């Protein structure tokens, strides 16, 4: 029997109270890196997705689950076999580094529940294998995480730890898999989270040095409250100042992690696409469908052009070897990177439209120069590369690798656009310089003395959509030498539209006293920007306030919460709560303490007092769906089954008391509910003070 259920654990973890304020997440190295290696390695690697002689296609690290193997049988079979005698941490790190990967994230414990290090908190870890067993017991006494941490340090590669909250084997992890016949008697999920905190503490307490990323995963079966995510993340930040925490601890975290997909448009927050190289994260013996190096590099250019990072996965086998096919792809990537790494590392979004021939990335040097990198996946039509709206001339245009320089005589102006005409020699040089295997991926570097002026549509600042008496819309200033043309009647601005004059106080702005559709374009050198910006703003009446007492608003602050049990897919209606009699009092819009963990809906009602008349913008964040109503009007519809999602809504309120109602539902897994507001004449959102809420006597 592998597991003893009576795990007496005395765990002390860093008390958040005494520690200094957490250090902000350190994104500088991560943004510079842009490219990292994901490593899935565990007992599943020894199986290679083969169980009882039969290969199982797909995710090999899910074999226990997909083959419905009793955990004890799984561990009994694989633990004695796991002996990665060929594991060479330096070889792994060199393969990553040569391929331009500047960080490595390794699965320290995946859903199978096997810890890749000697863990005092657990009993299913590397020390139970011949590889990790103490020498005094005849083992090799090796710690893969120690060896990898040391190798990363030697090679200047950042190290991150993946840790699975989901654990199919631990006796206290609930729910059990449906085929798992182990009794749940005595199983306590809180004891599992104590174990989880103890293991994360071991990983981050300094024994492995600096750990730059805590990559959570498998958070979908419980919410942040149950996972004790707050404590774990606070502990991580206290133990590893600056550590990056991803969005898979049932919380938004520091960055988003789209998986096996590249978003059409990069999210505004930091993000990283993680992706398999074949069809499995863990080593899968018979899966030979590997992405080509060319496909990987085009993905990389696409991701970086959208401001993201790429975490490409490798699945070493049970002997610690990276399979030859993966090594071949990494070697081809390394060859391309030798010449072109400067078009990836430290690059991000470029202020240019997406071209038909490939992608633009951009980097800025410490000296202030700016380089636009054209990633050419195909020959540009007519040999012309368009730098849309670029008003400045470049210092140089180069094809790295063969040092081919494109002469200034190749430049010509087409209105507001700068065109680079590539002649036959240039195209030949490009064709030779950069193919990955046999697939074109050339780069042309266009360097400027400083960030080039680009004629783009002016931005209408702020997010106002309604106003009461009047509104001033401010616009971003045009590039030096350009002007802005604005209309307020919905017509398209033209060169004949009088340029907007900069106001000393307000800068570039438009003052409105009635509803309007505002449209803006910029022009330079007699040419209009191809894009325009549009904003509709409507004049509205203030929603009259009620005298607080008239609403029966009690002097005491607080709101009334009702909880309705059940499985929902949409936000229930207000009347659905009428039959609920047990009431809780809450002092803010949040999930009441007495709410169950899953399958319920909440109604929170009361009165909100607004000191000032004007437009209030509310932000509701919830998991799952939610709605905000004020004085019987729907202000925000954030409905539906979804993870933690924020939505905004504006409403013009007179000063005084207004009825407020928030309804939300939680299906299973992650849960969240919060409401913030931005009051008139303020620019930032703030928490709504408890004293602004009053409980209606009628409730
Ligand atoms: O279930 C895991 C899976 O095995 C793999 O680890 C991926 C990597 O991001 N994460 C989970 C699926 O989203």
XYZ file of C-alpha atoms and ligand atoms in Angstrom:
712
model
C 0.000 0.000 0.000
C 1.710 3.152 -1.109
C -0.268 5.639 0.825
C -0.908 5.889 4.536
C -3.920 8.080 5.104
C -2.744 9.306 8.507
C -0.273 11.843 7.220
C 0.626 13.760 10.348
C 2.049 16.922 8.947
C 3.112 19.911 11.007
C 3.593 22.620 8.521
C 4.751 26.123 9.226
C 4.724 28.337 6.251
C 5.705 31.938 5.877
C 3.221 34.081 7.776
C 1.994 36.773 5.449
C 1.532 39.189 8.342
C 5.168 39.636 9.387
C 6.710 39.600 5.901
C 7.518 42.793 3.994
C 5.128 43.813 1.212
C 5.427 41.410 -1.747
C 7.910 42.359 -4.457
C 6.260 43.075 -7.812
C 6.457 40.252 -10.372
C 9.683 40.583 -12.382
C 8.644 40.589 -16.046
C 11.845 42.215 -17.392
C 13.730 38.953 -18.034
C 10.548 37.206 -19.198
C 9.742 39.865 -21.815
C 13.334 39.808 -23.008
C 13.268 35.985 -23.196
C 10.069 35.550 -25.252
C 10.910 31.824 -25.726
C 11.087 29.066 -23.096
C 11.169 25.285 -22.778
C 8.359 23.401 -21.043
C 9.465 19.972 -19.737
C 6.913 17.300 -18.846
C 8.785 14.563 -17.025
C 7.498 12.014 -14.502
C 6.595 8.344 -14.061
C 4.441 8.675 -17.203
C 7.672 9.289 -19.149
C 8.812 5.779 -18.293
C 5.536 4.352 -19.604
C 5.725 6.419 -22.815
C 1.952 6.031 -23.065
C 2.295 2.216 -23.217
C 0.276 0.217 -20.708
C 0.277 -3.575 -20.678
C 2.021 -3.516 -24.049
C -0.520 -1.270 -25.768
C 0.297 2.264 -26.958
C -2.297 4.914 -26.110
C -2.229 7.914 -28.500
C -2.744 11.381 -27.044
C -1.527 12.930 -23.807
C 0.751 10.311 -22.226
C 0.772 12.088 -18.858
C -2.961 11.367 -18.655
C -2.541 7.589 -19.080
C -3.503 6.802 -15.453
C -6.757 8.626 -16.036
C -7.474 7.557 -19.592
C -6.710 3.865 -18.950
C -8.587 4.056 -15.628
C -5.637 2.570 -13.734
C -5.953 2.296 -9.920
C -3.260 4.657 -8.588
C -1.660 1.988 -6.428
C -1.280 -0.293 -9.454
C 0.085 2.583 -11.552
C 2.723 3.546 -8.997
C 3.593 -0.070 -8.208
C 4.320 -0.684 -11.893
C 6.217 2.489 -12.752
C 8.042 3.540 -9.594
C 10.449 0.588 -9.682
C 11.058 1.207 -13.405
C 11.810 4.938 -13.201
C 15.623 5.101 -13.286
C 16.719 7.874 -15.719
C 20.358 6.894 -15.841
C 20.870 8.953 -19.002
C 19.524 12.140 -17.459
C 22.023 14.913 -18.226
C 20.771 18.284 -17.008
C 23.501 20.175 -18.849
C 22.488 18.527 -22.123
C 18.860 19.593 -21.591
C 19.862 23.144 -20.729
C 22.286 23.440 -23.649
C 19.614 22.190 -26.066
C 17.252 24.851 -24.741
C 19.823 27.634 -24.706
C 21.078 26.907 -28.223
C 17.487 27.061 -29.467
C 17.142 30.556 -28.009
C 15.015 29.409 -25.042
C 15.926 31.528 -22.039
C 13.869 29.769 -19.387
C 12.795 26.235 -18.507
C 9.584 25.255 -16.673
C 9.590 21.640 -15.438
C 6.750 19.560 -14.005
C 7.836 18.979 -10.422
C 4.608 17.063 -9.754
C 1.942 16.337 -12.372
C -1.579 14.995 -11.837
C -0.181 11.456 -11.252
C 1.039 12.665 -7.856
C 4.719 11.759 -8.217
C 7.146 14.378 -6.857
C 10.317 14.733 -8.895
C 12.294 15.693 -5.808
C 12.836 14.132 -2.345
C 9.833 15.589 -0.541
C 9.508 15.400 3.241
C 5.838 16.272 2.860
C 4.929 13.302 0.715
C 5.532 9.634 0.264
C 5.365 9.258 -3.500
C 8.515 10.988 -4.669
C 11.886 10.456 -6.319
C 13.270 8.968 -3.107
C 10.998 5.952 -3.639
C 12.824 5.156 -6.891
C 16.226 3.580 -7.325
C 17.338 6.848 -8.918
C 16.541 8.917 -5.869
C 16.857 6.401 -3.039
C 19.683 7.148 -0.560
C 22.949 5.441 -1.329
C 22.823 3.891 2.133
C 19.793 2.016 0.824
C 21.508 1.038 -2.409
C 20.066 3.884 -4.451
C 21.730 6.520 -6.638
C 20.574 9.345 -4.311
C 20.084 11.779 -7.222
C 17.710 14.751 -7.201
C 16.733 15.810 -10.769
C 15.578 19.240 -9.617
C 18.884 19.881 -7.908
C 20.823 18.868 -11.002
C 18.604 20.937 -13.291
C 18.736 23.985 -10.997
C 22.532 23.806 -10.920
C 22.756 23.419 -14.709
C 20.397 26.374 -15.276
C 22.540 28.498 -12.994
C 25.688 27.475 -14.848
C 24.163 28.418 -18.215
C 22.292 31.549 -17.136
C 18.871 30.065 -17.823
C 15.887 30.953 -15.598
C 14.127 28.024 -13.925
C 10.389 27.691 -13.248
C 8.464 24.999 -11.431
C 5.162 23.549 -12.647
C 3.045 22.120 -9.820
C -0.267 20.317 -10.251
C -3.037 21.153 -7.770
C -4.893 18.112 -9.133
C -3.586 14.814 -7.702
C -5.083 11.513 -8.767
C -3.125 9.510 -6.185
C -3.020 11.398 -2.892
C -5.450 9.771 -0.415
C -6.808 13.157 0.706
C -7.360 14.524 -2.797
C -11.068 14.650 -3.612
C -12.999 13.936 -5.715
C -11.728 10.476 -6.527
C -11.712 9.294 -10.161
C -14.889 7.306 -10.700
C -13.028 3.976 -11.161
C -10.823 4.559 -8.102
C -12.131 2.106 -5.545
C -10.112 3.452 -2.611
C -12.399 4.403 0.274
C -12.933 8.095 0.867
C -13.447 7.442 4.567
C -11.113 9.718 6.430
C -10.088 11.572 3.293
C -9.917 15.319 3.985
C -9.288 17.797 1.189
C -7.986 20.444 3.645
C -5.278 17.994 4.662
C -4.379 17.687 0.986
C -4.000 21.490 0.718
C -1.746 21.410 3.777
C 0.362 18.862 1.908
C 0.257 21.033 -1.228
C 1.442 24.107 0.696
C 4.222 22.072 2.285
C 5.441 20.844 -1.097
C 5.329 24.290 -2.703
C 7.275 25.588 0.285
C 9.942 22.916 -0.272
C 10.215 23.888 -3.928
C 10.563 27.611 -3.235
C 12.374 27.788 0.105
C 15.744 28.377 -1.530
C 17.076 24.831 -1.624
C 16.914 25.028 -5.439
C 18.021 28.644 -5.554
C 16.147 31.281 -7.485
C 12.885 30.014 -8.938
C 11.526 32.544 -11.426
C 8.102 31.036 -12.207
C 5.443 29.133 -10.259
C 3.381 27.454 -12.974
C 0.187 26.122 -11.394
C -2.047 23.658 -13.248
C -5.045 21.396 -12.699
C -7.012 23.957 -10.690
C -10.384 23.250 -12.303
C -11.935 20.936 -9.709
C -11.974 23.405 -6.805
C -12.056 27.157 -6.258
C -9.360 29.443 -4.882
C -10.888 29.292 -1.389
C -10.571 25.525 -1.269
C -7.139 25.489 -2.908
C -5.975 28.073 -0.336
C -4.557 29.823 -3.382
C -4.132 33.139 -1.560
C -1.838 31.552 1.009
C 0.166 29.630 -1.555
C 0.708 32.625 -3.824
C 1.540 34.911 -0.881
C 4.027 32.324 0.362
C 5.583 32.039 -3.115
C 6.033 35.795 -3.361
C 7.536 35.931 0.128
C 9.980 33.086 -0.550
C 10.915 34.085 -4.100
C 10.627 37.902 -4.477
C 9.660 38.813 -8.051
C 8.455 35.303 -8.906
C 5.897 35.097 -11.747
C 2.703 33.216 -10.896
C 0.509 32.067 -13.786
C -3.290 32.103 -14.008
C -3.892 28.489 -12.986
C -4.272 28.771 -9.211
C -7.983 29.593 -9.618
C -6.924 33.238 -9.720
C -6.030 35.649 -12.565
C -2.341 35.480 -11.534
C 0.368 37.575 -13.196
C -0.139 36.345 -16.743
C -2.477 34.379 -19.007
C -1.634 30.923 -20.402
C -3.474 30.090 -23.649
C -2.741 26.434 -24.370
C -1.956 24.906 -27.758
C -3.352 28.016 -29.427
C -2.182 31.464 -30.449
C -4.750 34.198 -29.711
C -5.938 36.174 -32.753
C -4.998 39.334 -30.880
C -2.635 39.289 -27.947
C -4.372 39.961 -24.585
C -3.592 43.320 -23.021
C -2.019 41.588 -19.970
C 1.179 39.523 -20.171
C 0.538 36.142 -21.788
C 2.341 32.963 -22.785
C 1.198 30.264 -25.193
C 2.271 26.787 -24.061
C 2.331 24.153 -26.778
C 3.244 20.520 -27.377
C 5.843 19.666 -30.015
C 3.935 16.527 -31.075
C 0.516 15.549 -29.657
C 1.569 14.817 -26.098
C 3.076 16.755 -23.226
C 4.708 13.690 -21.736
C 6.924 11.312 -23.745
C 4.766 9.164 -26.031
C 6.728 6.353 -27.625
C 4.795 6.019 -30.897
C 3.819 9.653 -31.445
C 5.977 10.880 -34.305
C 3.807 13.782 -35.437
C 6.263 16.519 -34.558
C 5.837 20.116 -35.620
C 8.587 21.251 -37.983
C 11.148 23.801 -36.866
C 9.719 26.146 -39.504
C 6.231 25.830 -38.010
C 7.619 26.443 -34.524
C 9.499 29.545 -35.652
C 6.481 30.956 -37.472
C 4.459 30.387 -34.301
C 7.183 32.167 -32.361
C 7.212 35.177 -34.700
C 3.400 35.320 -34.590
C 3.317 35.166 -30.783
C 6.051 37.784 -30.326
C 4.381 40.070 -32.889
C 1.345 40.021 -30.546
C 3.436 40.730 -27.442
C 3.447 37.192 -26.033
C 5.838 34.439 -24.917
C 6.108 30.925 -26.312
C 6.620 27.965 -23.939
C 7.404 25.018 -26.203
C 7.179 21.565 -24.620
C 9.678 18.706 -24.634
C 8.848 15.288 -23.164
C 12.034 13.386 -22.192
C 11.703 9.604 -21.876
C 12.008 7.508 -18.716
C 15.776 7.286 -19.107
C 16.064 11.103 -19.154
C 16.766 11.326 -22.897
C 15.280 13.928 -25.234
C 14.132 11.879 -28.222
C 16.016 12.345 -31.514
C 13.037 13.885 -33.320
C 12.678 16.612 -30.699
C 16.421 17.176 -30.758
C 16.329 17.518 -34.527
C 13.676 20.228 -34.342
C 15.591 22.030 -31.592
C 18.787 21.883 -33.636
C 17.119 23.441 -36.700
C 15.670 26.161 -34.493
C 19.130 26.731 -33.022
C 20.580 27.167 -36.514
C 18.012 29.869 -37.383
C 18.434 31.530 -34.005
C 22.191 31.887 -34.529
C 21.426 34.561 -37.128
C 18.016 35.842 -36.103
C 17.688 35.758 -32.326
C 17.711 39.590 -32.230
C 14.377 39.554 -34.098
C 12.835 37.555 -31.215
C 14.532 38.306 -27.874
C 13.359 41.615 -26.424
C 10.907 42.063 -29.294
C 7.201 42.748 -29.065
C 4.348 44.405 -30.919
C 5.199 46.786 -33.784
C 3.002 49.869 -34.527
C 2.226 48.521 -38.010
C -0.685 46.554 -39.510
C -0.181 42.805 -39.993
C 1.410 42.305 -43.459
C 0.338 39.624 -45.938
C 3.878 38.229 -46.201
C 4.472 37.462 -42.515
C 4.822 39.323 -39.214
C 6.377 42.502 -37.843
C 8.135 42.515 -34.485
C 9.919 45.451 -32.888
C 12.698 45.976 -30.368
C 14.165 49.076 -28.747
C 17.802 49.239 -27.681
C 19.072 50.736 -24.439
C 20.645 53.429 -26.615
C 17.193 54.388 -27.901
C 17.402 52.988 -31.412
C 14.364 51.090 -32.644
C 14.449 48.094 -34.994
C 11.432 46.898 -36.966
C 11.935 43.224 -37.885
C 10.075 41.947 -40.931
C 9.597 38.162 -40.647
C 9.070 37.109 -44.254
C 7.273 33.795 -44.691
C 6.777 34.524 -48.382
C 8.103 36.981 -50.949
C 6.311 40.356 -50.664
C 4.188 41.234 -53.692
C 6.278 43.042 -56.291
C 9.213 42.865 -53.888
C 7.690 45.767 -51.947
C 7.660 45.958 -48.164
C 5.265 48.642 -46.898
C 5.988 50.451 -43.653
C 2.478 51.854 -43.258
C 2.436 55.411 -41.941
C 6.133 55.430 -41.035
C 7.167 59.059 -41.310
C 10.904 58.736 -40.616
C 13.665 57.331 -42.766
C 15.607 54.359 -41.380
C 19.312 54.387 -40.626
C 19.788 51.016 -42.293
C 17.963 48.069 -43.833
C 19.778 44.764 -43.470
C 19.307 41.087 -44.144
C 21.087 39.473 -41.202
C 23.073 36.370 -41.853
C 24.562 37.401 -45.149
C 24.999 41.032 -44.178
C 23.155 42.096 -47.308
C 22.326 45.782 -46.997
C 19.381 47.231 -48.861
C 20.399 50.591 -50.300
C 18.635 53.821 -49.450
C 17.805 54.051 -53.139
C 15.332 51.235 -52.479
C 13.215 53.592 -50.400
C 10.295 55.564 -51.752
C 7.369 57.411 -50.271
C 3.796 56.481 -51.113
C 1.756 59.174 -49.390
C 2.101 58.565 -45.654
C 3.686 55.158 -46.260
C 7.356 54.299 -46.647
C 8.050 51.583 -49.226
C 11.133 49.398 -49.499
C 11.592 48.064 -53.029
C 13.593 44.843 -52.888
C 15.466 44.283 -56.125
C 16.448 40.918 -57.581
C 19.728 40.829 -55.655
C 17.954 41.550 -52.405
C 15.340 38.902 -53.034
C 18.041 36.415 -53.934
C 19.979 37.282 -50.776
C 16.816 36.875 -48.734
C 16.038 33.597 -50.402
C 19.469 32.272 -49.547
C 19.844 33.793 -46.115
C 17.023 32.316 -44.267
C 15.169 29.154 -44.743
C 14.364 26.806 -41.912
C 14.957 23.380 -43.338
C 13.421 24.238 -46.727
C 10.742 26.679 -45.521
C 11.313 30.411 -45.982
C 11.556 32.516 -42.871
C 13.714 35.500 -43.709
C 14.170 38.579 -41.592
C 14.798 42.124 -42.753
C 15.967 44.504 -40.057
C 14.884 48.142 -40.465
C 16.759 50.218 -37.919
C 15.813 53.781 -36.856
C 17.761 56.275 -34.756
C 14.812 56.380 -32.357
C 11.241 55.128 -32.185
C 9.898 56.097 -35.628
C 6.934 58.440 -35.910
C 4.019 56.430 -37.290
C 0.905 58.083 -38.663
C -1.870 56.086 -37.054
C -5.414 56.961 -36.104
C -5.438 59.164 -33.008
C -6.640 57.378 -29.893
C -9.720 58.783 -28.159
C -8.604 58.503 -24.542
C -10.727 57.181 -21.706
C -13.771 54.972 -22.055
C -16.710 57.358 -21.574
C -19.867 56.391 -23.420
C -22.465 58.575 -21.657
C -22.539 62.025 -20.076
C -25.049 64.306 -18.361
C -24.388 67.980 -18.981
C -21.240 67.974 -21.091
C -18.117 65.977 -21.787
C -14.577 66.646 -22.970
C -13.044 63.826 -25.006
C -9.269 63.938 -25.086
C -7.236 62.483 -27.929
C -3.660 61.218 -28.092
C -1.324 63.798 -29.646
C -0.362 63.177 -33.290
C 3.261 62.399 -34.201
C 5.392 65.536 -34.592
C 4.587 67.178 -37.929
C 1.176 65.530 -38.259
C -2.299 66.990 -37.528
C -5.627 65.555 -36.354
C -8.971 65.923 -38.178
C -12.100 65.353 -36.092
C -15.808 65.364 -36.933
C -18.638 65.105 -34.404
C -21.529 64.504 -36.795
C -20.502 60.989 -37.713
C -19.025 61.976 -41.077
C -15.611 60.702 -42.209
C -12.839 63.269 -41.534
C -11.047 64.486 -44.672
C -8.065 66.711 -45.387
C -10.622 69.517 -45.700
C -11.749 68.940 -42.108
C -10.023 71.766 -40.175
C -7.129 70.431 -38.073
C -7.830 70.173 -34.370
C -6.033 72.892 -32.461
C -4.205 71.860 -29.312
C -5.678 73.479 -26.203
C -3.161 74.671 -23.630
C -4.994 73.034 -20.762
C -6.763 70.110 -22.299
C -4.373 69.173 -25.050
C -6.066 67.713 -28.143
C -9.706 67.517 -27.122
C -13.301 67.860 -28.217
C -15.945 69.397 -25.926
C -19.526 68.086 -26.409
C -22.854 69.233 -24.987
C -25.058 66.819 -26.895
C -24.934 63.203 -28.068
C -22.419 62.699 -30.860
C -20.475 60.247 -32.969
C -16.867 61.418 -32.937
C -14.510 60.299 -35.737
C -10.795 61.103 -35.894
C -7.962 60.650 -38.397
C -4.475 62.083 -38.650
C -2.667 63.482 -41.669
C 0.896 64.284 -42.646
C 2.552 65.350 -45.875
C -0.922 65.833 -47.353
C -1.855 62.223 -46.662
C -4.524 60.882 -44.306
C -3.906 57.990 -41.942
C -5.482 54.852 -43.376
C -7.195 54.051 -40.092
C -9.688 56.172 -38.137
C -11.039 56.121 -34.589
C -14.750 56.329 -33.767
C -16.522 56.867 -30.401
C -20.278 57.255 -29.736
C -21.185 59.264 -26.628
C -24.790 59.774 -25.530
C -26.245 62.489 -23.323
C -28.451 61.002 -20.597
C -30.550 62.151 -17.648
C -29.496 61.500 -14.080
C -31.371 58.600 -12.537
C -33.174 60.324 -9.654
C -32.105 59.224 -6.206
C -34.508 58.251 -3.480
C -34.267 59.767 -0.090
C -32.458 57.025 1.753
C -35.080 56.667 4.446
C -37.781 56.356 1.814
C -36.074 53.149 0.761
C -36.170 51.976 4.316
C -32.442 52.080 4.219
C -31.261 51.264 7.661
C -28.640 53.411 9.250
C -26.544 50.292 9.579
C -24.313 49.562 6.615
C -24.537 46.227 4.919
C -26.375 44.293 2.266
C -28.581 41.240 2.391
C -27.406 38.060 0.705
C -29.491 35.044 -0.207
C -28.093 31.731 -1.397
C -29.977 29.442 -3.751
C -28.588 25.931 -4.161
C -28.649 24.292 -7.569
C -26.944 23.810 -10.922
C -27.209 26.945 -13.069
C -25.990 27.914 -16.491
C -27.526 31.391 -16.512
C -27.960 34.017 -13.813
C -31.257 33.284 -12.008
C -33.930 35.996 -11.917
C -34.605 38.086 -8.850
C -37.867 36.298 -8.120
C -36.084 32.922 -8.043
C -34.723 33.975 -4.672
C -38.070 34.930 -3.164
C -38.539 31.515 -1.642
C -35.126 31.653 0.048
C -35.537 32.664 3.652
C -32.130 32.322 5.271
C -30.410 35.659 4.880
C -26.803 36.610 5.404
C -25.517 40.131 5.865
C -22.457 41.154 3.854
C -20.590 44.470 3.849
C -19.545 44.321 0.218
C -20.389 42.566 -3.013
C -18.630 39.228 -2.511
C -19.343 35.541 -2.064
C -20.835 35.086 1.433
C -18.821 32.912 3.804
C -21.716 30.492 4.173
C -21.897 29.816 0.446
C -21.155 26.205 -0.493
C -18.146 25.518 -2.692
C -20.074 24.640 -5.841
C -23.501 24.679 -7.474
C -25.239 27.719 -6.002
C -26.428 31.231 -6.858
C -26.221 34.371 -4.777
C -28.478 37.441 -4.649
C -27.117 40.506 -2.858
C -29.524 43.410 -2.406
C -29.615 46.694 -0.610
C -29.083 50.396 -1.111
C -26.038 52.198 -2.404
C -25.511 55.822 -1.486
C -23.918 58.134 -4.046
C -22.492 61.375 -2.688
C -22.009 63.037 -6.079
C -24.355 63.229 -9.071
C -22.790 62.064 -12.308
C -21.692 59.066 -14.368
C -20.571 56.047 -12.368
C -18.656 53.263 -14.095
C -18.922 49.894 -12.373
C -16.688 46.854 -12.857
C -18.052 43.452 -11.876
C -15.759 40.418 -11.798
C -17.244 36.985 -11.377
C -16.844 33.275 -11.911
C -19.323 32.174 -13.131
C -21.979 34.540 -14.510
C -23.320 37.711 -12.844
C -25.542 40.752 -13.350
C -25.589 44.229 -11.771
C -28.909 46.065 -11.436
C -29.424 49.593 -10.099
C -32.915 51.023 -9.548
C -34.277 48.154 -11.589
C -32.034 48.840 -14.574
C -29.529 46.246 -15.877
C -26.148 48.002 -15.721
C -23.858 45.031 -16.452
C -24.679 41.641 -17.946
C -21.693 39.408 -17.173
C -23.741 36.242 -17.541
C -22.793 32.784 -18.724
C -20.527 29.947 -17.704
C -17.018 31.391 -17.556
C -13.859 31.743 -15.527
C -13.041 34.928 -13.619
C -14.189 37.635 -16.065
C -14.629 41.387 -15.608
C -17.203 43.546 -17.362
C -17.952 47.266 -17.139
C -21.101 49.358 -17.213
C -21.937 53.103 -16.955
C -24.940 54.696 -15.304
C -25.738 58.359 -14.501
C -26.930 58.667 -10.894
C -28.179 61.600 -8.876
C -26.649 61.961 -5.404
C -28.579 59.962 -2.804
C -29.748 56.407 -2.367
C -30.341 53.876 -5.124
C -31.464 50.298 -4.959
C -28.716 47.863 -5.924
C -28.922 44.150 -6.708
C -26.186 41.759 -7.785
C -26.908 38.169 -8.766
C -24.275 35.563 -9.648
C -23.972 31.818 -9.900
C -21.119 29.345 -9.376
C -21.151 26.055 -11.189
C -18.012 24.051 -10.206
C -14.298 24.832 -9.838
C -13.117 28.432 -9.693
C -15.377 31.037 -8.063
C -15.154 34.831 -7.774
C -17.355 37.878 -7.148
C -16.354 41.510 -6.670
C -17.656 44.968 -7.609
C -15.673 48.193 -7.923
C -16.691 51.652 -9.092
C -15.164 54.740 -10.620
C -16.977 57.772 -9.254
C -17.554 61.006 -11.231
C -14.472 63.119 -11.889
C -12.130 60.326 -10.808
C -9.917 58.365 -13.200
C -9.322 55.226 -11.166
C -11.519 52.411 -9.959
C -11.760 51.954 -6.217
C -13.384 49.530 -3.832
C -16.856 50.681 -2.798
C -16.643 51.662 0.888
C -18.833 49.595 3.191
C -20.550 52.730 4.459
C -21.887 53.360 0.944
C -24.029 50.241 1.277
C -27.154 50.187 3.419
C -29.545 47.409 4.132
C -33.145 48.077 3.162
C -35.369 47.645 6.151
C -37.760 45.827 3.906
C -35.328 42.955 3.533
O -3.875 18.371 -17.775
C -2.726 19.158 -18.042
C -1.930 18.561 -19.159
O -1.522 17.272 -18.835
C -0.717 19.450 -19.425
O 0.118 19.484 -18.275
C -1.196 20.867 -19.772
C -0.005 21.791 -19.961
O -0.441 23.121 -19.956
N -1.984 21.394 -18.680
C -3.162 20.598 -18.334
C -4.220 20.682 -19.407
O -4.585 22.036 -19.567
